[in-house]
Short mmCIF file of C-alpha atoms in Angstrom, two decimals:
data_model
loop_
_atom_site.label_atom_id
_atom_site.label_comp_id
_atom_site.label_asym_id
_atom_site.label_seq_id
_atom_site.Cartn_x
_atom_site.Cartn_y
_atom_site.Cartn_z
CA MET A 1 9.71 -52.39 -9.12
CA ALA A 2 8.51 -48.81 -9.05
CA ARG A 3 8.58 -48.58 -12.81
CA ARG A 4 6.34 -51.59 -13.29
CA ALA A 5 3.40 -49.30 -13.90
CA ARG A 6 4.51 -48.78 -17.48
CA GLY A 7 2.54 -50.51 -20.20
CA ALA A 8 -0.56 -52.45 -19.27
CA GLY A 9 -0.49 -51.25 -15.66
CA ALA A 10 -0.33 -47.63 -16.73
CA LEU A 11 -3.26 -48.16 -19.08
CA GLY A 12 -5.28 -49.66 -16.22
CA ASN A 13 -4.50 -46.66 -14.07
CA LEU A 14 -5.52 -44.31 -16.85
CA ILE A 15 -8.91 -46.00 -17.05
CA GLN A 16 -9.31 -45.66 -13.29
CA GLY A 17 -8.11 -42.04 -13.35
CA LEU A 18 -5.04 -42.84 -11.27
CA LEU A 19 -1.56 -41.44 -11.69
CA ASP A 20 1.58 -43.37 -10.85
CA LEU A 21 3.86 -40.91 -9.13
CA PHE A 22 7.46 -41.33 -8.00
CA HIS A 23 9.39 -39.39 -5.40
CA TYR A 24 13.17 -39.61 -5.34
CA SER A 25 15.43 -39.33 -2.33
CA ASP A 26 18.86 -40.40 -1.14
CA LYS A 27 17.38 -42.66 1.54
CA PRO A 28 14.18 -44.67 1.93
CA LEU A 29 11.39 -42.69 3.51
CA GLU A 30 8.46 -44.03 5.49
CA VAL A 31 6.57 -40.82 4.88
CA ILE A 32 7.15 -38.19 2.22
CA ASP A 33 6.63 -35.04 4.18
CA PRO A 34 6.55 -31.65 2.39
CA LEU A 35 7.49 -29.85 5.59
CA LYS A 36 10.65 -31.89 5.96
CA HIS A 37 11.74 -30.57 2.61
CA LEU A 38 11.68 -26.94 3.64
CA THR A 39 12.85 -27.41 7.20
CA ASN A 40 15.86 -29.43 6.16
CA LYS A 41 18.75 -27.10 6.92
CA ASN A 42 20.81 -28.82 4.29
CA ILE A 43 18.51 -27.38 1.69
CA ILE A 44 19.75 -23.97 0.83
CA GLY A 45 19.39 -21.62 -2.04
CA LYS A 46 16.44 -21.52 -4.34
CA GLU A 47 14.10 -23.93 -2.58
CA ARG A 48 14.40 -22.00 0.64
CA ASP A 49 14.04 -18.70 -1.16
CA LEU A 50 10.60 -19.80 -2.28
CA SER A 51 9.42 -20.20 1.27
CA TYR A 52 10.81 -16.99 2.72
CA GLY A 53 8.27 -14.49 3.90
CA THR A 54 8.07 -10.93 2.63
CA ARG A 55 7.74 -8.19 5.22
CA LEU A 56 5.07 -5.62 4.45
CA THR A 57 5.50 -3.45 7.52
CA LYS A 58 8.60 -1.42 8.25
CA MET A 59 11.26 -2.87 10.54
CA GLY A 60 10.25 -2.43 14.18
CA GLU A 61 6.66 -1.54 13.31
CA GLU A 62 4.05 -3.44 15.31
CA PRO A 63 2.12 -5.50 14.57
CA GLU A 64 4.52 -7.00 12.10
CA VAL A 65 2.92 -8.17 8.86
CA VAL A 66 4.85 -10.78 6.89
CA LEU A 67 3.41 -12.56 3.87
CA GLU A 68 4.35 -16.22 4.02
CA GLU A 69 2.41 -17.64 1.14
CA TYR A 70 4.37 -20.56 -0.25
CA PRO A 71 2.71 -23.86 0.70
CA ALA A 72 5.18 -26.64 1.43
CA GLN A 73 4.95 -29.32 -1.24
CA SER A 74 6.82 -32.44 -2.25
CA TYR A 75 7.81 -33.08 -5.83
CA TYR A 76 6.96 -36.18 -7.86
CA GLY A 77 7.55 -37.39 -11.37
CA ASN A 78 5.23 -39.61 -13.37
CA GLU A 79 6.36 -42.71 -15.24
CA ASN A 80 7.73 -40.56 -18.07
CA TYR A 81 9.84 -38.39 -15.80
CA ASN A 82 13.55 -38.67 -16.37
CA PRO A 83 15.18 -37.90 -13.01
CA GLU A 84 18.23 -35.68 -12.89
CA ILE A 85 21.41 -37.34 -11.73
CA GLY A 86 21.79 -36.68 -8.04
CA LEU A 87 18.13 -36.69 -7.07
CA GLY A 88 18.70 -39.86 -5.08
CA ASP A 89 18.67 -43.59 -5.68
CA TYR A 90 15.49 -44.39 -3.83
CA ILE A 91 12.21 -44.29 -5.70
CA HIS A 92 9.01 -44.02 -3.70
CA HIS A 93 5.87 -45.00 -5.53
CA THR A 94 2.33 -43.82 -4.92
CA LYS A 95 -0.91 -43.74 -6.88
CA GLN A 96 -3.08 -40.65 -6.74
CA PRO A 97 -6.29 -39.61 -8.49
CA ALA A 98 -5.49 -37.42 -11.48
CA GLU A 99 -8.48 -35.18 -10.82
CA GLY A 100 -6.99 -34.16 -7.47
CA PHE A 101 -4.25 -32.08 -9.08
CA TYR A 102 -4.73 -28.45 -9.99
CA ASP A 103 -3.38 -27.60 -13.43
CA ILE A 104 -1.89 -24.17 -13.02
CA ASN A 105 -1.83 -23.58 -16.77
CA ASP A 106 -5.61 -23.70 -16.90
CA ASP A 107 -6.07 -22.02 -13.52
CA ILE A 108 -9.78 -22.77 -13.78
CA ASP A 109 -10.53 -21.25 -10.38
CA ARG A 110 -8.64 -18.05 -11.31
CA PHE A 111 -6.41 -18.23 -8.27
CA PHE A 112 -3.56 -16.30 -9.86
CA PRO A 113 -5.42 -13.11 -10.88
CA ILE A 114 -7.20 -13.03 -7.53
CA ALA A 115 -3.90 -13.46 -5.70
CA LEU A 116 -2.24 -10.81 -7.86
CA GLU A 117 -4.84 -8.18 -7.00
CA GLU A 118 -4.71 -9.07 -3.32
CA VAL A 119 -0.92 -8.78 -3.20
CA LYS A 120 -1.06 -5.39 -4.91
CA ASP A 121 -3.78 -4.25 -2.49
CA LEU A 122 -1.76 -5.41 0.52
CA ALA A 123 1.36 -3.66 -0.74
CA ALA A 124 -0.65 -0.46 -1.17
CA LYS A 125 -2.27 -0.82 2.25
CA TYR A 126 1.08 -1.10 4.00
CA LYS A 127 2.76 1.39 1.66
CA THR A 128 5.35 -1.21 0.73
CA GLU A 129 7.15 -0.87 -2.55
CA LEU A 130 7.47 -4.25 -4.21
CA ASN A 131 9.06 -4.63 -7.60
CA PRO A 132 7.10 -6.45 -10.33
CA ALA A 133 9.07 -9.68 -9.87
CA GLU A 134 8.35 -9.69 -6.12
CA ILE A 135 4.66 -9.07 -6.78
CA ASN A 136 4.60 -11.87 -9.32
CA GLN A 137 6.38 -14.29 -7.00
CA LEU A 138 4.10 -13.49 -4.06
CA ALA A 139 1.02 -13.85 -6.25
CA THR A 140 2.25 -17.21 -7.55
CA ASN A 141 2.86 -18.46 -4.02
CA ARG A 142 -0.49 -17.16 -2.82
CA ALA A 143 -2.25 -18.82 -5.76
CA MET A 144 -0.56 -22.11 -4.83
CA ARG A 145 -1.79 -21.69 -1.27
CA TYR A 146 -5.33 -21.21 -2.54
CA ALA A 147 -5.08 -24.50 -4.41
CA LYS A 148 -4.13 -26.16 -1.13
CA GLU A 149 -6.95 -24.45 0.76
CA PHE A 150 -9.39 -25.62 -1.90
CA LYS A 151 -8.35 -29.17 -1.01
CA TYR A 152 -6.48 -30.03 -4.16
CA LEU A 153 -3.89 -32.75 -3.57
CA GLY A 154 -1.25 -30.75 -5.34
CA LEU A 155 -0.27 -28.98 -8.53
CA SER A 156 0.56 -29.90 -12.08
CA ASN A 157 2.06 -27.88 -14.87
CA ARG A 158 0.71 -29.56 -17.98
CA ILE A 159 2.27 -27.26 -20.57
CA TYR A 160 5.78 -26.64 -19.30
CA ARG A 161 6.50 -29.74 -17.21
CA PRO A 162 3.85 -32.37 -17.92
CA ASN A 163 5.76 -35.09 -16.05
CA VAL A 164 6.03 -33.19 -12.76
CA TYR A 165 3.50 -33.03 -9.92
CA THR A 166 3.57 -31.70 -6.39
CA GLN A 167 1.61 -32.76 -3.32
CA PHE A 168 0.78 -30.65 -0.30
CA GLN A 169 0.15 -33.46 2.14
CA LYS A 170 2.25 -36.20 3.64
CA VAL A 171 2.25 -39.37 1.57
CA ILE A 172 3.02 -42.91 2.72
CA PRO A 173 4.60 -44.62 -0.29
CA MET A 174 3.11 -47.87 -1.56
CA ASP A 175 6.56 -49.25 -2.21
CA VAL A 176 10.15 -48.19 -2.41
CA SER A 177 12.82 -49.41 -4.77
CA ARG A 178 16.23 -48.44 -5.97
CA GLN A 179 16.94 -47.05 -9.38
CA ASP A 180 19.34 -49.92 -10.06
CA GLY A 181 16.65 -52.43 -9.06
CA SER A 182 18.49 -53.72 -5.98
CA VAL A 183 16.73 -54.04 -2.65
CA GLY A 184 19.64 -53.06 -0.37
CA ASP A 185 18.40 -51.75 2.95
CA LEU A 186 14.84 -51.85 1.73
CA ILE A 187 14.31 -54.94 3.84
CA GLU A 188 14.99 -52.82 6.91
CA TYR A 189 12.58 -50.24 5.56
CA LEU A 190 9.86 -52.82 5.06
CA LYS A 191 10.39 -54.18 8.56
CA LYS A 192 9.96 -50.70 9.95
CA VAL A 193 6.78 -50.14 7.99
CA ALA A 194 5.46 -53.49 9.16
CA GLY A 195 6.28 -52.53 12.74
CA GLU A 196 8.71 -55.37 13.31
CA MET B 8 4.74 -2.97 -20.06
CA THR B 9 7.38 -3.93 -17.53
CA GLU B 10 10.18 -6.31 -18.28
CA TYR B 11 12.00 -8.22 -15.57
CA GLU B 12 13.73 -11.48 -14.78
CA MET B 13 12.90 -13.92 -12.03
CA ASP B 14 13.70 -17.46 -10.93
CA VAL B 15 10.93 -20.01 -10.87
CA ASP B 16 10.70 -23.74 -10.32
CA ASP B 17 8.83 -26.29 -12.42
CA ILE B 18 5.52 -25.30 -10.96
CA GLY B 19 5.99 -21.56 -10.63
CA LEU B 20 6.67 -21.48 -14.34
CA GLY B 21 3.09 -22.33 -15.14
CA PHE B 22 0.75 -19.78 -13.63
CA MET B 23 1.65 -16.93 -15.95
CA SER B 24 1.30 -19.07 -19.04
CA GLY B 25 -2.47 -19.02 -18.88
CA TYR B 26 -2.69 -15.26 -19.23
CA ASP B 27 -2.17 -13.16 -22.32
CA LYS B 28 -0.74 -10.30 -20.32
CA TYR B 29 2.48 -12.18 -19.66
CA ASP B 30 5.09 -13.22 -22.18
CA VAL B 31 7.53 -15.60 -20.55
CA GLU B 32 10.81 -16.65 -22.08
CA VAL B 33 13.08 -19.18 -20.39
CA ILE B 34 16.61 -17.80 -20.69
CA LYS B 35 18.40 -20.32 -18.50
CA GLU B 36 17.54 -23.74 -17.12
CA TYR B 37 19.53 -24.99 -14.17
CA GLU B 38 19.45 -27.31 -11.21
CA SER B 39 19.56 -26.12 -7.64
CA ASP B 40 21.89 -27.56 -5.03
CA THR B 41 19.30 -30.27 -4.39
CA MET B 42 18.94 -31.08 -8.08
CA GLN B 43 15.58 -29.44 -8.44
CA LYS B 44 14.95 -27.77 -11.78
CA PHE B 45 14.84 -24.01 -11.80
CA TYR B 46 14.47 -21.52 -14.59
CA ARG B 47 15.63 -17.97 -15.03
CA VAL B 48 12.85 -16.38 -17.02
CA LYS B 49 12.42 -13.05 -18.73
CA VAL B 50 8.91 -11.76 -18.19
CA LYS B 51 7.15 -9.14 -20.28
CA ASP B 52 4.43 -8.03 -17.92
CA TYR B 53 1.57 -6.12 -19.49
CA THR B 54 -0.38 -5.72 -16.26
CA ASP B 55 -0.19 -2.62 -14.12
CA ALA B 56 -1.62 -1.41 -10.85
CA ALA B 57 -4.91 -0.37 -12.43
CA ASP B 58 -5.22 -3.34 -14.71
CA LYS B 59 -7.11 -6.50 -13.88
CA LEU B 60 -6.18 -9.88 -15.28
CA GLN B 61 -9.75 -11.13 -15.14
#
């Protein structure tokens, strides 16, 4: 069901400037919530690393200054995205306006260089030694946050991963299906959505 | 020029690509414990404290 946007439907969306986006999970979701992703204690490792703050002041120094720049975001694939095994059987479908996504390769608003200078200035202000990779990571996260503050729906990475998008806000999926096409407990999901 | 390695996700990979002062080479592609794509990249960083990207 979720993949029905291929072909004629996809062409129609293109004309309207809409993207078909798909979010994968191991259970049906009524709402795709970016915050749930990062607060899920089962998620460890790299995803959580992205969201960790970086302390600029020394331990015990008040007031404490911690840079927490990474904006929570949910990941989506378009109709050409080939999901990795293990992402989850449930496919959540939504349509979003293509113009709402900030292409970080173009960076037309120059968020990254602005963020980079600000991170360097903050490190100098608090006399914190950050290595180049830390500076780069903080600047990337800060630039993402600027895209959110400028009211973009999310981010795209047209050059490296043209089939991947993120969204900053909660999304209520238009429909949910399973990768194998079965409906399974989707009926229960639909009842919930309908308030039955 | 400074050379270093860092881990980035699908999106983090993109910001540097728009700027000439970074050369980015993906040296390893892997999936995290939640099956999200990550990349270990080698960065040649031609910026410095006095240098502006603008």
